[in-house]
Protein backbone atom coordinates (compact mmCIF):
# COMPACT_ATOMS: atom_id res chain seq x y z
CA UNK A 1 287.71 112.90 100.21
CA UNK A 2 290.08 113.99 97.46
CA UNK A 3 289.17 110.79 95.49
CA UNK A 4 285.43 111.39 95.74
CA UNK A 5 286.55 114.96 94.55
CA UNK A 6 288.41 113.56 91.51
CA UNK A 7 285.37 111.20 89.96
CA UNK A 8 283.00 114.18 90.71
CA UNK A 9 285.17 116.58 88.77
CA UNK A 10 284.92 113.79 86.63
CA UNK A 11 281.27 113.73 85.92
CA UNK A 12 281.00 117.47 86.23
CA UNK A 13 283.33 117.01 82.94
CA UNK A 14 281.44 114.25 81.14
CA UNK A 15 277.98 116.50 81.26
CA UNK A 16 278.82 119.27 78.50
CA UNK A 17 280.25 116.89 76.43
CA UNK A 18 276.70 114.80 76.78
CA UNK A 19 278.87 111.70 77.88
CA UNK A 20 276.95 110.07 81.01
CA UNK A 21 278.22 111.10 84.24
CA UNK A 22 276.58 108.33 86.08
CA UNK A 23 279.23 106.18 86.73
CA UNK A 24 281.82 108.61 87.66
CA UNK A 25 279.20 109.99 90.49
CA UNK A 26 278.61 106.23 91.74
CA UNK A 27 282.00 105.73 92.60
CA UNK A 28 282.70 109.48 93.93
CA UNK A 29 279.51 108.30 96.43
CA UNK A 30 281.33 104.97 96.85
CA UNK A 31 284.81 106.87 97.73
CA UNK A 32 282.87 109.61 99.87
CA UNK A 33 281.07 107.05 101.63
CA UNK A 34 284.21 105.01 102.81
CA UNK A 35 285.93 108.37 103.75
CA UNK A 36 282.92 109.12 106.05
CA UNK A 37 282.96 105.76 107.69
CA UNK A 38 287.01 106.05 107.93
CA UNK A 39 286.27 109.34 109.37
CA UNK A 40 283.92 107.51 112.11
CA UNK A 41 286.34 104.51 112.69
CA UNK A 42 289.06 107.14 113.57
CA UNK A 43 287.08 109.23 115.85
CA UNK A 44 285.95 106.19 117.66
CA UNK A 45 288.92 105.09 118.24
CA UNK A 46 290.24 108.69 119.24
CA UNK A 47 287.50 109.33 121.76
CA UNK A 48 287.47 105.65 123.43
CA UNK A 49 288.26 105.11 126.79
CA UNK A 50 291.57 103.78 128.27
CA UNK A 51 292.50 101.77 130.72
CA UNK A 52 295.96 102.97 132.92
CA UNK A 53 298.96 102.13 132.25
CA UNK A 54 299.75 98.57 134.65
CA UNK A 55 302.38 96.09 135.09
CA UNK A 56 301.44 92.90 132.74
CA UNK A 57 302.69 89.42 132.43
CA UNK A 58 303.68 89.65 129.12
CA UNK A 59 303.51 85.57 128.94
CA UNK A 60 300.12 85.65 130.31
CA UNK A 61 298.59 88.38 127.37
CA UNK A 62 300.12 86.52 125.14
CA UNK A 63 298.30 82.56 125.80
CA UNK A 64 295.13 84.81 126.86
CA UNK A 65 295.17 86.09 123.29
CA UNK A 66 296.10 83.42 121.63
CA UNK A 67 293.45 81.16 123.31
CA UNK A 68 290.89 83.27 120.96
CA UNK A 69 291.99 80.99 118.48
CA UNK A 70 291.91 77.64 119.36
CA UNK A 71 294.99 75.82 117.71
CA UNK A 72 297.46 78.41 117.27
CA UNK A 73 300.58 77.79 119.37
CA UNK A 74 302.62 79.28 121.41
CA UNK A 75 306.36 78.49 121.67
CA UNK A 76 308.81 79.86 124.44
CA UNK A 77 308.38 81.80 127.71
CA UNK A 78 310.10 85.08 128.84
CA UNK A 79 308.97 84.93 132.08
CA UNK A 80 309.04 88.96 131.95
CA UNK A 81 306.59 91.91 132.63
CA UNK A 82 305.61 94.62 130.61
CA UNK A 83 304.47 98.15 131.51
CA UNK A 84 301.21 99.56 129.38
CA UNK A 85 297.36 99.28 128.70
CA UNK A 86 296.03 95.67 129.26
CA UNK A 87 293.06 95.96 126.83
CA UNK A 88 295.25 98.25 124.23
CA UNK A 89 298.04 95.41 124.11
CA UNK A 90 295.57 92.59 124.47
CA UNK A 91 294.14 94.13 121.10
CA UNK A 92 297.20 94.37 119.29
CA UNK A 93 298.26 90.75 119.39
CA UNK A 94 294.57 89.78 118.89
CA UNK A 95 294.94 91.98 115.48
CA UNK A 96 298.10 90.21 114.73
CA UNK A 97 296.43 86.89 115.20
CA UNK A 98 293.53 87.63 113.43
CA UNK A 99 295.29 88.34 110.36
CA UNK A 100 297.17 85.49 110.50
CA UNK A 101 294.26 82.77 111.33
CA UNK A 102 292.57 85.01 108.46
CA UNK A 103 294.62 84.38 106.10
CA UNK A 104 296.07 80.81 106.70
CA UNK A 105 293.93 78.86 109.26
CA UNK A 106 294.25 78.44 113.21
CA UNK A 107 296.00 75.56 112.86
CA UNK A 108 299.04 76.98 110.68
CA UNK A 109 299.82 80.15 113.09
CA UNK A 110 302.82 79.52 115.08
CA UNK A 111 303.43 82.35 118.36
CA UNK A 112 306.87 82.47 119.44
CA UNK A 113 308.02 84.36 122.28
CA UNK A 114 311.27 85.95 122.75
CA UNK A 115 313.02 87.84 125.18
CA UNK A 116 316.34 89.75 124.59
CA UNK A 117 318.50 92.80 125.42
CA UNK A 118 315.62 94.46 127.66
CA UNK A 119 312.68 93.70 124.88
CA UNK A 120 310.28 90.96 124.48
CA UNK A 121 308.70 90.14 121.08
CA UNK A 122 305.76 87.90 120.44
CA UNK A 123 306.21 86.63 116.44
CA UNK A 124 303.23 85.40 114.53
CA UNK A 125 303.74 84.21 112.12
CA UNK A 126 301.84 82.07 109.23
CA UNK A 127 302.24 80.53 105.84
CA UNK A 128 301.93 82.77 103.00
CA UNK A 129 303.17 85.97 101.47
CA UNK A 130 302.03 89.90 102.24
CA UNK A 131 300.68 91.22 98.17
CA UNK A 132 302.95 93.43 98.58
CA UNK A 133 307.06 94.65 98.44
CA UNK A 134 306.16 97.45 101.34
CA UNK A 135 304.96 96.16 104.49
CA UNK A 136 304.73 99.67 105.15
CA UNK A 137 301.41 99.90 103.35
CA UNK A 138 299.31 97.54 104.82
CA UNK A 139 299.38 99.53 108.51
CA UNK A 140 297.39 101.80 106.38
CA UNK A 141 293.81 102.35 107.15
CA UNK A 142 292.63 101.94 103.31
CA UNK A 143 294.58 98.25 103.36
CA UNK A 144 292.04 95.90 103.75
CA UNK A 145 291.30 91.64 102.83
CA UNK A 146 288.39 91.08 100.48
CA UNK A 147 285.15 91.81 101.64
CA UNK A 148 286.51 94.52 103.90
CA UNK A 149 285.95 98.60 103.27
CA UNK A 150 288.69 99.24 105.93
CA UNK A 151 291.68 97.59 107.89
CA UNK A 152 292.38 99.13 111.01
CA UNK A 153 293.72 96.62 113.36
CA UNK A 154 297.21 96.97 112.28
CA UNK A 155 296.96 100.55 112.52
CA UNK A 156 295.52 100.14 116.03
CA UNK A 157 298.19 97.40 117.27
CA UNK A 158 301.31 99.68 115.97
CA UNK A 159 299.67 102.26 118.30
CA UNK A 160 298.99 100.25 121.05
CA UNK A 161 302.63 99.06 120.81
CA UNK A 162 304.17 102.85 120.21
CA UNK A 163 301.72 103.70 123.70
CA UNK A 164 303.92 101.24 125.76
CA UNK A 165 307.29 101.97 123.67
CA UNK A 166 307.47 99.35 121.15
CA UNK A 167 306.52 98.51 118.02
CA UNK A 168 304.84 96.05 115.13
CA UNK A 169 306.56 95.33 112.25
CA UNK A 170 306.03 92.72 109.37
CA UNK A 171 308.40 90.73 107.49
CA UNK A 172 307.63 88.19 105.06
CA UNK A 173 310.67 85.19 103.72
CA UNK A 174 310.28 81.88 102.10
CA UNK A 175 306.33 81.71 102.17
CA UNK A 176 306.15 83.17 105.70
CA UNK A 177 304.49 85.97 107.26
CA UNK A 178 306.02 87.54 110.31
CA UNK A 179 303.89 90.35 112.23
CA UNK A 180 306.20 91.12 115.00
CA UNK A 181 305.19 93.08 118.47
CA UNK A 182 308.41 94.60 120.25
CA UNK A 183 308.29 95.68 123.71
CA UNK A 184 310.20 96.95 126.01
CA UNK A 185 311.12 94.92 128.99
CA UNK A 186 309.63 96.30 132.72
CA UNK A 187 312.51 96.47 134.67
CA UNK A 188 312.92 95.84 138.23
């Protein structure tokens, strides 16, 4: 909203000086407009219904996501459980994946699965670099590809992840991208 506020200002500051205002109020609609449909995309996502918490093969979410994309694969079992939301977690590697078939192809996303002191991490990872030096900033709502007014799904996946106690991280080294969901293991 504060951006919309800005060009506004903007054109408010353009009239006395008779200097057109109309492009300045174009893009505070533009910026109001994506706020509002931010706004709505939140709120959804806020208000939606969740499943309970359950005991899930975390080998079997992992091939049932990645079967969404026909040709990614899937190296290494853990042959563990996890404890969380079946649809929340099932969305957060489906996020992952989708940004990496997005950006480099079904065929060039690699899954591996790991399992280590009590956590279990599913790595996608793909060919390519991140645009930026601060992975930080793409979990942002505003970071979107081209053609897109909003990213949410890594938003929503490091939430679904922090739900069940884990969390997503990305990493990017030697023309690889790494989105990374940590768990922790269920124990017995």
């Amino acid at each position: 909203l504060s951006a919309g506020s800005l060009h506004r200002e903007g054109a408010d500051r353009r009239r006395p000086n008779a200097t057109d205002p109309t492009k300045a109020l174009a893009v505070a609609r533009a910026e109001l407009s994506r706020a509002f449909d931010l706004f709505d995309l939140a709120r959804d996502f806020l208000l939606e219904e969740r499943d309970a918490a359950e005991t899930i093969d975390f080998d079997g979410l992992v091939l049932e996501a990645s079967k969404a994309h026909e040709g990614t694969i899937v190296e290494g079992r853990t042959g563990a459980r996890v404890q969380g939301r079946r649809a929340c977690l099932a969305g957060a590697l489906s996020a992952l994946l989708v940004n990496a078939v997005e950006a480099s192809g079904a065929a060039a996303v690699r899954m591996h699965l790991e399992r280590r002191d009590g956590r279990l991490r599913a790595r996608v990872e793909n060919p390519g670099s991140l645009g930026t030096d601060n992975p930080e900033t793409l979990f942002s709502p505003k970071a979107a590809r081209a053609g897109r007014k909003w990213g949410m799904g890594l938003a929503r996946a490091r939430v679904a992840a922090a739900e069940a106690g884990g969390s997503v991280t990305l990493e990017q080294h030697d023309g690889c991208v790494a989105a990374i969901l940590d768990l922790p293991e269920e124990s017995v």
